[in-house]
XYZ file of C-alpha atoms in Angstrom:
678
model
C 0.008 0.000 0.009
C 1.279 3.445 -0.937
C 0.349 6.333 1.356
C 0.467 9.912 0.087
C 1.159 12.479 2.801
C 1.344 16.252 2.953
C 2.993 18.364 5.596
C 0.895 20.722 7.662
C 2.648 24.128 7.106
C 1.675 25.370 10.574
C 4.439 25.562 13.169
C 5.022 22.094 14.576
C 2.710 20.720 11.883
C 2.581 16.995 11.323
C 2.407 14.831 8.247
C -1.160 14.151 7.194
C -2.109 11.129 5.097
C -4.285 12.239 2.178
C -4.522 9.133 -0.038
C -3.919 5.397 -0.033
C -3.465 3.207 -3.086
C -2.202 -0.196 -4.091
C 1.441 -0.305 -5.013
C 1.674 -0.946 -8.777
C 5.242 -2.283 -8.339
C 4.217 -5.016 -5.926
C 3.794 -8.232 -7.946
C 0.671 -9.359 -6.057
C -1.087 -6.098 -5.181
C -0.469 -4.769 -8.701
C -1.834 -1.303 -7.881
C -5.223 -2.321 -6.429
C -6.733 -2.323 -2.949
C -9.897 -4.038 -1.801
C -13.035 -2.016 -1.017
C -12.279 -2.003 2.704
C -8.632 -1.022 2.735
C -9.222 1.615 0.084
C -11.155 3.472 2.844
C -8.403 3.123 5.387
C -7.996 6.868 5.880
C -11.588 7.036 7.070
C -10.638 4.580 9.764
C -7.405 6.275 10.761
C -8.980 9.732 10.982
C -12.364 8.555 12.274
C -13.945 11.154 14.596
C -14.631 8.438 17.192
C -11.018 7.235 17.341
C -9.785 6.572 20.882
C -6.789 8.889 21.229
C -6.213 8.994 25.017
C -6.240 6.364 27.749
C -9.739 5.892 29.172
C -10.959 4.697 32.550
C -14.433 3.230 33.041
C -16.816 5.354 35.109
C -20.159 3.693 34.254
C -21.437 0.120 34.576
C -19.715 -2.540 32.489
C -21.137 -2.465 28.984
C -22.322 1.136 29.229
C -19.369 2.527 27.279
C -18.988 5.367 29.808
C -15.359 6.389 30.310
C -13.345 9.364 31.427
C -9.968 10.460 30.153
C -6.961 9.449 32.210
C -3.189 9.641 31.807
C -0.839 6.978 30.600
C 0.942 7.178 33.960
C -2.223 6.512 35.940
C -3.529 3.833 33.560
C -0.303 1.835 33.398
C 0.265 2.182 37.128
C -3.189 0.822 37.982
C -3.024 -1.954 35.375
C 0.394 -3.060 36.633
C -0.814 -3.054 40.236
C -3.905 -5.131 39.451
C -2.010 -7.672 37.369
C 0.669 -8.018 40.040
C -1.981 -8.678 42.683
C -3.629 -11.351 40.577
C -0.317 -12.924 39.546
C 0.669 -13.183 43.222
C -2.317 -15.554 43.713
C -1.858 -17.400 40.410
C -0.666 -15.828 37.139
C -2.834 -18.308 35.189
C -5.801 -16.199 36.305
C -4.597 -13.660 33.729
C -5.561 -14.373 30.096
C -4.388 -12.574 26.935
C -6.999 -12.467 24.155
C -5.829 -11.523 20.666
C -6.049 -12.472 17.046
C -5.647 -10.719 13.703
C -6.570 -7.064 14.278
C -3.038 -6.610 13.022
C -1.150 -9.589 11.631
C 2.241 -7.935 11.873
C 4.998 -9.859 13.658
C 6.015 -6.826 15.737
C 2.656 -5.321 16.682
C 0.893 -8.691 16.780
C 2.397 -10.909 19.438
C 6.131 -10.291 19.952
C 6.265 -7.896 22.912
C 2.888 -9.001 24.231
C 3.871 -12.656 24.471
C 7.149 -11.745 26.128
C 5.191 -10.013 28.857
C 2.691 -12.846 29.321
C 5.429 -15.505 29.248
C 7.354 -13.580 31.912
C 4.201 -13.385 34.021
C 3.343 -17.039 33.558
C -0.150 -16.093 32.387
C -2.533 -18.539 30.770
C -1.766 -19.226 27.133
C -4.358 -18.606 24.421
C -5.214 -21.181 21.809
C -5.812 -18.933 18.785
C -8.378 -21.038 16.944
C -11.142 -18.689 15.894
C -10.358 -18.519 12.190
C -7.977 -20.961 10.622
C -6.715 -23.699 12.934
C -8.909 -26.564 11.598
C -7.672 -26.038 8.048
C -4.130 -25.330 9.181
C -3.926 -28.553 11.146
C -5.476 -30.464 8.253
C -2.841 -29.189 5.828
C -0.061 -29.968 8.296
C -1.214 -33.584 8.683
C -1.690 -34.033 4.930
C 0.878 -31.854 3.140
C 3.222 -31.249 6.057
C 2.812 -27.471 6.218
C 0.599 -24.574 5.200
C 1.944 -24.430 1.681
C 0.296 -24.209 -1.706
C 0.108 -22.807 -5.199
C 1.714 -19.445 -5.935
C -1.140 -17.151 -7.022
C 1.149 -15.520 -9.593
C 0.970 -18.799 -11.528
C -2.820 -19.050 -11.588
C -3.028 -17.144 -14.856
C -1.785 -20.362 -16.485
C -4.500 -22.593 -14.918
C -7.216 -24.151 -17.069
C -9.629 -24.864 -14.212
C -10.050 -22.961 -10.953
C -12.289 -24.152 -8.121
C -13.252 -21.616 -5.454
C -14.174 -23.949 -2.620
C -15.637 -22.106 0.355
C -13.895 -19.023 -0.987
C -15.553 -15.717 -1.862
C -12.499 -14.276 -3.602
C -14.271 -11.134 -4.817
C -14.706 -10.067 -1.199
C -11.668 -11.662 0.480
C -8.957 -12.315 -2.127
C -9.220 -9.550 -4.713
C -5.697 -9.978 -6.052
C -6.239 -13.645 -6.828
C -9.641 -12.868 -8.287
C -8.139 -10.366 -10.718
C -5.845 -13.090 -12.012
C -8.718 -15.548 -12.177
C -10.692 -13.115 -14.334
C -7.798 -12.877 -16.781
C -7.511 -16.651 -16.741
C -11.227 -16.856 -17.493
C -10.792 -14.527 -20.486
C -8.045 -16.887 -21.656
C -10.518 -19.766 -21.705
C -10.182 -21.272 -18.242
C -13.252 -22.586 -16.380
C -14.208 -21.192 -12.995
C -16.310 -23.168 -10.522
C -17.623 -22.089 -7.123
C -18.455 -24.659 -4.420
C -20.359 -22.797 -1.764
C -23.780 -23.150 -0.036
C -24.360 -19.503 -0.933
C -24.303 -17.865 -4.374
C -21.695 -15.320 -3.357
C -20.348 -12.511 -5.473
C -17.679 -14.939 -6.643
C -20.157 -17.729 -7.431
C -22.222 -15.321 -9.532
C -19.218 -14.729 -11.819
C -18.126 -18.349 -12.211
C -19.195 -20.678 -15.008
C -20.757 -23.074 -12.530
C -21.957 -22.935 -8.946
C -22.329 -26.072 -6.815
C -24.257 -25.462 -3.568
C -23.850 -28.295 -1.040
C -25.421 -28.030 2.391
C -23.084 -26.486 5.001
C -20.725 -28.966 6.624
C -20.962 -31.589 3.863
C -17.841 -30.612 1.891
C -15.906 -33.640 3.177
C -18.494 -36.025 1.782
C -18.349 -34.240 -1.574
C -14.532 -34.460 -1.686
C -14.623 -38.163 -0.822
C -17.146 -38.756 -3.578
C -14.855 -37.052 -6.047
C -12.076 -39.361 -4.884
C -14.507 -42.297 -5.308
C -15.094 -41.340 -8.950
C -11.399 -40.722 -9.673
C -10.587 -44.229 -8.372
C -13.582 -45.838 -10.081
C -12.679 -44.353 -13.452
C -8.944 -44.776 -13.106
C -8.450 -41.038 -13.340
C -5.285 -41.198 -11.289
C -1.695 -40.145 -11.730
C -0.386 -43.514 -10.610
C 3.262 -42.561 -10.970
C 2.828 -39.512 -8.692
C 0.791 -41.565 -6.219
C 3.425 -44.294 -6.058
C 6.380 -41.939 -5.728
C 4.982 -39.164 -3.566
C 2.012 -40.301 -1.455
C 1.339 -42.565 1.506
C -1.838 -44.531 2.192
C -3.561 -44.671 -1.167
C -5.196 -48.051 -0.532
C -6.682 -46.878 2.765
C -8.002 -43.698 1.142
C -9.485 -45.593 -1.767
C -11.176 -48.016 0.647
C -12.689 -45.081 2.559
C -13.853 -43.408 -0.659
C -15.750 -46.566 -1.662
C -18.254 -45.639 1.048
C -19.054 -42.320 -0.668
C -20.691 -43.163 -3.984
C -22.314 -40.242 -5.784
C -25.859 -41.428 -5.025
C -25.247 -41.418 -1.267
C -23.348 -38.157 -1.315
C -25.970 -36.414 -3.443
C -28.369 -37.094 -0.571
C -25.900 -35.878 2.088
C -25.060 -32.687 0.186
C -28.505 -32.170 -1.287
C -27.139 -31.691 -4.812
C -27.703 -33.666 -8.055
C -25.582 -36.751 -8.796
C -24.748 -35.239 -12.183
C -22.980 -32.302 -10.550
C -20.663 -34.610 -8.632
C -19.874 -36.697 -11.691
C -19.224 -33.573 -13.796
C -16.922 -32.057 -11.170
C -14.755 -35.173 -11.102
C -14.640 -35.477 -14.881
C -13.648 -31.876 -15.371
C -11.059 -32.031 -12.594
C -9.252 -34.919 -14.295
C -9.408 -33.654 -17.876
C -8.628 -29.946 -17.276
C -4.909 -29.423 -16.813
C -3.583 -27.758 -14.835
C -6.363 -27.411 -12.256
C -6.073 -25.459 -9.008
C -8.332 -25.330 -5.954
C -8.592 -22.056 -4.053
C -9.735 -23.441 -0.729
C -10.709 -20.992 1.982
C -11.776 -21.075 5.592
C -15.562 -20.990 5.112
C -15.921 -24.709 4.578
C -13.799 -25.641 7.630
C -16.135 -23.858 10.105
C -18.253 -26.938 10.793
C -17.779 -30.005 12.990
C -15.970 -31.938 10.248
C -14.064 -29.004 8.839
C -10.621 -30.475 9.462
C -11.380 -33.799 7.794
C -13.017 -31.971 4.902
C -9.833 -29.967 4.290
C -7.802 -33.171 4.504
C -9.980 -34.849 1.884
C -9.801 -31.869 -0.489
C -6.032 -31.614 0.018
C -5.668 -35.197 -1.271
C -7.157 -34.348 -4.669
C -4.156 -32.618 -6.340
C -1.850 -35.531 -5.494
C -4.314 -38.130 -6.773
C -4.798 -36.359 -10.093
C -1.197 -35.183 -10.437
C -2.004 -31.485 -10.510
C 0.922 -30.649 -8.224
C 3.267 -31.364 -11.152
C 2.458 -27.989 -12.694
C 3.096 -24.646 -10.924
C -0.388 -23.505 -11.977
C -2.022 -26.574 -10.443
C -2.552 -27.825 -6.944
C -4.267 -26.084 -4.058
C -3.971 -22.938 -2.008
C -5.441 -22.496 1.462
C -2.524 -20.635 2.989
C 1.063 -19.873 2.071
C 2.038 -18.858 5.606
C 4.021 -22.065 6.129
C 6.526 -20.892 3.520
C 7.771 -18.196 5.916
C 10.472 -19.303 8.341
C 9.399 -17.138 11.283
C 11.670 -17.194 14.329
C 8.937 -17.574 16.901
C 11.369 -18.180 19.770
C 13.230 -14.928 19.098
C 9.963 -13.011 18.825
C 7.962 -14.324 21.761
C 10.714 -15.632 24.062
C 9.169 -18.820 25.475
C 12.311 -19.154 27.643
C 10.776 -16.483 29.883
C 8.349 -19.121 31.130
C 11.337 -20.489 33.055
C 10.023 -24.056 33.021
C 6.434 -23.194 33.877
C 3.663 -24.799 31.838
C 0.586 -22.572 32.114
C -2.828 -23.830 31.122
C -4.287 -23.004 27.724
C -7.609 -21.229 27.169
C -9.297 -21.732 23.803
C -10.366 -18.368 22.401
C -13.327 -19.964 20.661
C -14.822 -21.027 24.004
C -14.070 -17.839 25.929
C -17.696 -17.634 27.037
C -17.413 -20.989 28.783
C -13.950 -20.182 30.121
C -15.072 -16.951 31.770
C -17.871 -18.831 33.524
C -16.314 -22.171 34.474
C -12.515 -22.046 34.469
C -10.697 -23.386 37.533
C -8.878 -21.367 38.733
C -11.224 -18.615 37.610
C -10.128 -15.994 35.123
C -9.652 -12.719 36.993
C -8.103 -10.548 34.258
C -8.287 -10.404 30.459
C -6.034 -8.234 28.292
C -7.584 -7.853 24.845
C -5.617 -6.601 21.842
C -6.119 -7.056 18.087
C -9.568 -8.574 18.660
C -13.190 -7.882 19.573
C -14.410 -11.065 21.269
C -17.825 -9.736 22.384
C -18.712 -9.386 18.688
C -16.749 -12.188 17.052
C -16.646 -15.099 19.524
C -19.367 -17.750 19.200
C -22.478 -17.894 21.409
C -22.006 -14.232 22.201
C -24.638 -14.081 24.938
C -22.330 -16.125 27.121
C -19.360 -13.988 26.097
C -21.243 -10.837 27.133
C -22.101 -12.429 30.485
C -18.446 -13.259 31.040
C -17.141 -9.807 30.245
C -19.889 -8.241 32.365
C -18.571 -9.937 35.523
C -17.896 -7.283 38.126
C -14.873 -9.215 39.454
C -13.197 -9.418 36.028
C -10.469 -6.856 35.397
C -10.383 -6.068 31.671
C -7.881 -4.043 29.667
C -8.471 -3.410 25.946
C -5.991 -1.972 23.454
C -8.093 -0.432 20.708
C -8.777 2.203 18.101
C -12.475 2.532 18.947
C -14.978 1.798 21.681
C -15.969 -1.571 20.240
C -18.475 -3.966 21.792
C -15.624 -5.426 23.845
C -14.109 -2.062 24.839
C -17.451 -1.086 26.377
C -16.793 -3.742 29.061
C -13.242 -2.685 29.770
C -11.921 -1.132 32.966
C -9.217 0.597 30.932
C -9.077 1.272 27.181
C -5.624 2.085 25.851
C -5.287 3.921 22.495
C -3.390 1.896 19.886
C -1.952 3.017 16.585
C -3.250 1.998 13.181
C -1.157 0.516 10.384
C -0.325 4.010 9.074
C 1.252 5.046 12.392
C 3.615 2.252 13.389
C 6.445 0.061 12.149
C 5.905 -3.617 11.464
C 6.911 -6.529 9.266
C 4.409 -8.984 7.802
C 4.448 -12.455 6.340
C 1.540 -13.383 4.097
C -0.894 -16.221 3.852
C -1.784 -15.470 0.218
C 1.540 -14.802 -1.503
C 5.288 -15.241 -1.058
C 6.511 -11.793 -0.034
C 7.710 -10.414 3.253
C 6.224 -6.922 3.518
C 7.489 -3.897 5.439
C 4.944 -1.704 7.246
C 6.625 1.679 7.346
C 4.889 4.382 9.386
C 3.526 7.097 7.093
C 2.412 9.507 9.830
C 3.131 10.058 13.496
C 0.695 8.514 15.975
C -2.462 10.542 16.413
C -3.229 11.957 19.855
C -1.624 9.860 22.580
C -1.915 6.576 20.697
C 1.010 4.141 21.030
C 1.976 0.989 19.120
C 1.005 -2.257 20.816
C 4.688 -3.061 21.260
C 5.304 0.182 23.150
C 2.274 -0.309 25.389
C 3.496 -3.729 26.459
C 7.061 -2.448 26.706
C 5.947 0.274 29.141
C 3.752 -2.125 31.083
C 6.665 -4.544 31.493
C 8.771 -1.689 32.896
C 6.023 -0.803 35.344
C 5.943 -4.382 36.511
C 9.675 -4.361 37.137
C 10.688 -6.724 34.335
C 14.334 -5.943 33.597
C 15.227 -8.507 30.924
C 16.934 -6.960 27.906
C 14.206 -8.205 25.562
C 11.762 -5.674 26.995
C 14.030 -2.865 25.831
C 14.375 -4.043 22.238
C 13.114 -1.529 19.688
C 10.602 -2.338 16.969
C 13.466 -2.192 14.432
C 15.409 -4.788 16.377
C 12.402 -7.067 16.656
C 11.702 -6.756 12.916
C 15.303 -7.704 12.135
C 15.001 -10.980 14.029
C 11.489 -11.856 12.795
C 12.751 -14.579 10.456
C 15.272 -17.336 10.906
C 17.420 -16.452 7.898
C 17.367 -20.115 6.870
C 15.832 -21.916 3.895
C 13.039 -19.729 2.452
C 14.153 -16.675 4.472
C 17.874 -17.010 3.717
C 19.088 -13.561 2.791
C 16.430 -11.717 4.789
C 17.593 -8.313 5.959
C 15.141 -5.938 7.585
C 16.919 -2.775 6.464
C 16.708 -3.854 2.812
C 13.066 -4.895 3.145
C 12.152 -1.638 4.808
C 13.803 0.448 2.101
C 12.206 -1.465 -0.767
C 8.863 -2.296 0.869
C 8.856 -6.049 0.222
C 11.089 -9.026 -0.407
C 10.264 -12.300 -2.153
C 11.077 -15.416 -0.235
C 14.101 -17.445 -1.279
C 12.033 -19.905 -3.320
C 12.142 -20.728 -7.033
C 10.167 -18.807 -9.609
C 7.914 -20.270 -10.806
C 7.212 -21.895 -7.462
C 5.779 -25.412 -7.672
C 6.191 -26.644 -4.070
C 5.354 -30.320 -4.613
C 6.144 -30.936 -8.270
C 8.819 -33.405 -7.174
C 7.007 -34.486 -4.039
C 9.245 -33.487 -1.112
C 6.369 -32.879 1.240
C 7.498 -31.679 4.694
C 5.675 -34.553 6.393
C 7.437 -37.227 8.493
C 7.343 -39.568 5.465
C 8.259 -36.908 2.911
C 5.029 -37.767 1.073
C 1.476 -36.439 0.830
C -0.058 -38.419 3.676
C -3.506 -39.777 2.830
C -2.892 -41.897 5.937
C -1.442 -39.999 8.917
C 0.445 -41.931 11.563
C 0.473 -38.789 13.672
C -3.322 -38.762 13.789
C -3.434 -42.472 14.490
C -1.062 -41.986 17.435
C -3.557 -39.527 18.920
C -6.375 -42.015 18.620
C -7.872 -40.106 15.672
C -8.909 -41.439 12.303
C -5.755 -41.488 10.151
C -7.741 -41.364 6.888
C -10.026 -38.447 5.883
C -13.679 -39.094 6.569
C -16.965 -37.214 6.433
C -17.696 -35.967 9.962
C -21.333 -34.828 9.951
C -22.280 -31.420 11.327
C -23.427 -31.184 14.924
C -26.587 -29.497 13.638
C -27.974 -30.772 10.362
C -31.288 -32.291 9.220
C -29.574 -35.665 8.690
C -27.306 -35.747 11.741
C -29.749 -34.111 14.214
C -33.256 -34.801 12.879
C -35.045 -34.056 16.159
C -33.365 -30.661 16.455
C -34.136 -29.985 12.811
C -37.819 -30.519 13.477
C -37.733 -27.331 15.567
C -34.975 -25.505 13.730
C -35.018 -26.682 10.085
C -32.801 -24.062 8.451
C -28.980 -24.079 8.363
C -27.530 -20.613 9.000
C -24.132 -19.446 7.773
C -22.666 -16.036 8.588
C -19.801 -15.274 6.214
C -18.063 -11.876 6.277
C -19.823 -9.090 4.473
C -17.882 -7.655 1.526
C -17.435 -4.274 3.198
C -16.230 -5.644 6.543
C -13.215 -7.641 7.650
C -14.979 -9.681 10.347
C -15.774 -6.892 12.855
C -13.190 -4.445 11.505
C -14.485 -1.478 9.416
C -18.071 -1.926 10.685
C -18.014 1.553 12.219
C -16.726 3.264 9.048
C -19.911 4.959 7.923
C -19.294 4.865 4.180
C -18.736 1.092 4.299
C -21.692 0.548 6.617
C -23.911 2.607 4.327
C -22.788 0.497 1.397
C -23.580 -2.673 3.330
C -27.005 -1.472 4.459
C -28.694 -2.716 7.600
C -28.218 -6.245 8.965
C -30.240 -8.649 6.858
C -31.017 -12.282 6.284
C -30.975 -13.817 2.828
C -33.606 -16.533 2.487
C -34.704 -18.603 -0.501
C -38.162 -17.866 -1.945
C -39.373 -21.374 -1.134
C -38.375 -21.067 2.543
C -39.744 -17.543 2.725
C -43.055 -18.553 1.138
C -43.585 -21.373 3.650
C -43.259 -18.790 6.428
C -45.243 -15.972 4.859
C -42.147 -13.828 4.612
C -41.948 -11.085 1.983
C -38.903 -9.183 0.852
C -38.181 -6.381 3.333
C -40.084 -7.932 6.241
C -38.594 -7.801 9.716
C -37.835 -11.377 10.658
C -36.687 -13.057 13.843
C -34.014 -15.733 13.583
C -33.873 -17.979 16.633
C -32.796 -21.240 18.239
C -32.291 -22.480 21.795
C -29.271 -20.191 22.244
C -30.912 -16.906 21.381
C -32.602 -14.748 18.797
C -31.973 -11.689 16.661
C -33.982 -9.491 14.345
C -32.960 -8.868 10.746
C -34.445 -7.539 7.512
C -35.420 -10.271 5.065
C -33.970 -10.405 1.573
C -35.869 -13.027 -0.350
C -33.423 -14.274 -2.995
C -32.289 -17.458 -4.657
C -28.707 -16.532 -3.768
C -29.487 -18.556 -0.639
C -30.154 -22.175 -1.519
C -33.235 -23.930 -0.114
C -32.677 -24.964 3.491
C -29.965 -22.383 4.108
C -30.173 -18.782 5.342
C -27.326 -16.308 5.168
C -26.600 -13.563 7.708
C -23.609 -11.622 6.394
C -21.444 -10.554 9.325
C -19.828 -9.578 11.672
C -21.822 -6.568 12.816
C -20.973 -4.760 16.030
C -23.801 -5.584 18.409
C -24.094 -1.942 19.422
C -24.726 -0.902 15.806
C -27.715 -3.214 15.263
C -31.322 -2.449 16.023
C -31.652 -5.091 18.721
C -28.084 -5.097 20.090
C -27.294 -8.579 18.735
C -25.464 -10.172 15.811
C -25.313 -13.615 14.207
C -23.071 -14.972 16.962
C -26.049 -14.816 19.303
C -27.082 -18.083 17.618
C -23.757 -19.917 17.110
C -22.438 -22.454 19.615
C -19.089 -23.128 21.276
C -18.594 -26.730 20.146
C -15.328 -27.293 18.310
C -14.165 -28.785 15.026
C -12.769 -32.285 14.625
C -9.202 -31.012 14.114
C -7.641 -27.759 15.278
C -10.092 -27.086 18.146
C -11.674 -24.342 15.990
C -15.045 -22.603 16.083
C -17.871 -24.277 14.135
C -19.615 -21.029 13.172
C -21.428 -22.445 10.136
C -22.759 -25.529 11.924
C -25.937 -23.893 13.205
C -29.633 -24.685 12.844
C -32.255 -21.954 13.231
C -35.871 -21.153 12.602
C -37.088 -17.937 10.988
C -40.403 -16.173 11.256
C -41.884 -12.773 10.657
C -41.063 -10.773 13.797
C -44.691 -9.783 14.270
C -45.705 -13.459 14.247
C -42.872 -14.682 16.471
C -43.294 -11.882 19.003
C -47.033 -12.333 18.979
C -46.603 -16.022 19.755
C -44.468 -15.160 22.778
């Protein structure tokens, strides 16, 4: 991203950012920004930006604060944390995710502080861990196709991936590939913006992707559409996988997925005969009970059909495993000094705040908004509303979570601090150079934790390292990061990893698994007592797997990110919120007709966990049996103070201990009828 600044001519005037744009020299960005980031100045200079430390003066959740000083805030926070740590430091829990994904402002200084304290560890599972674990067990690491090669593909599957909204730079290449004659297919329960622009859209029921993938394997084996040389040389467990796939004939799977048999047969045929073929797999389809196994099954396909042989074939879920990050140098686990604190799963924070033993007495939130984004949000609200819970939030705005804080500390945005980033979509290390000075009294996350460590009397040298020094040691300097030098990266803006171009990670096999092969059969899973071969793990909540529940709540609800939001980020930027409109529910005409729902009606969506009110959009973009509540709205910016996570549950995926957001049955009715019925 290029930031244009001007200098305020007034005495002592600062630099002011006046424009942002994609960098045309960057091989992936290629001069374009997505809808959200193109409005980043509106976020940085937002009139409601938190620019001073704030202390709560009203009830928790009221959002009533008064200005305080950094000295008072850090002094009180240090005192409270020290008191709690004296009883048991595990009563302190950090809560963070991807508000910034930089290696400096993300976790480096924060984790040093929490390791030194001996605080509880956080299992960061809310987005990607099911798919990440699945790739690790199957391919050996989070590696995949280089998107710069996709222009040479002849077939692109977008599986659980709305690239128009979430992967614009890949989508631009896919469009060019389409003009060159390639076929584009979307596999998604919802006719997303991406699905609308593909040649074909396959709409399985949520949580059935694993069955579909296994049926494709069934057909490949049945027809002999197999690269037997690649399978023999570079895979492990083919016979076991083929035996499993025999259970998933197209007739059976058509019933599981609620799609025609012909669609399954056509998918398999096209996948074998179109070369090279690439699958852009994303995290939507892993947010159900069987999400990990589903990713495993899909990740087997390129090896079976030999698509890894070509740089433009294969699969991409994440490229983050290509980056040799020096986690030990960044987060300093040695500061634990032999202690082994408990781990709290961020996806079950509602349960943890209610039932943990020892109880959680303090939460420090940064780079996240759990009251809005964590599942079963009613329980999350109850947890953060506890009067005995001491809560500190590092933030840009008074979010849903910040409203429950005892102290809110003003953090810098990307334009105001230094950072270094790896990617999960391309192969470049990227420098985040500050374009402007911090606004108001805002500080980088790293500096806030640096100052807090000093207040708590931590004297280790690592707490005095500058952001520049941390950025320099972010990568190991081995293998893919050999030759990394922060000064050079900062001056240029980015640096391509030390990998071949074109990059075909598994053309010659060499998978970073224990066997060195693509593992259809995983000994590591077997050693844990888990199924070593991919299987279809049915959703917790589905008409077939939970028929009694489906009698009361017959509709499957998914809540993918709205195009104009990045989960809960950007929701308070008015221009983006205006473009998104009010919170709504997309429902198929057949399902709407059965319930007497007309387009524009106020509807209530409910299950045993809660209810929320939305505006109905009657559209065949939602398939029959599925409703779509684009998310994640701030609760405080909705008409009834709730969002889709009021209805989601805290049960976890089969692998990766991740949230099963899209494994959720609901009922829908006109609000007037539901309210009238009590």
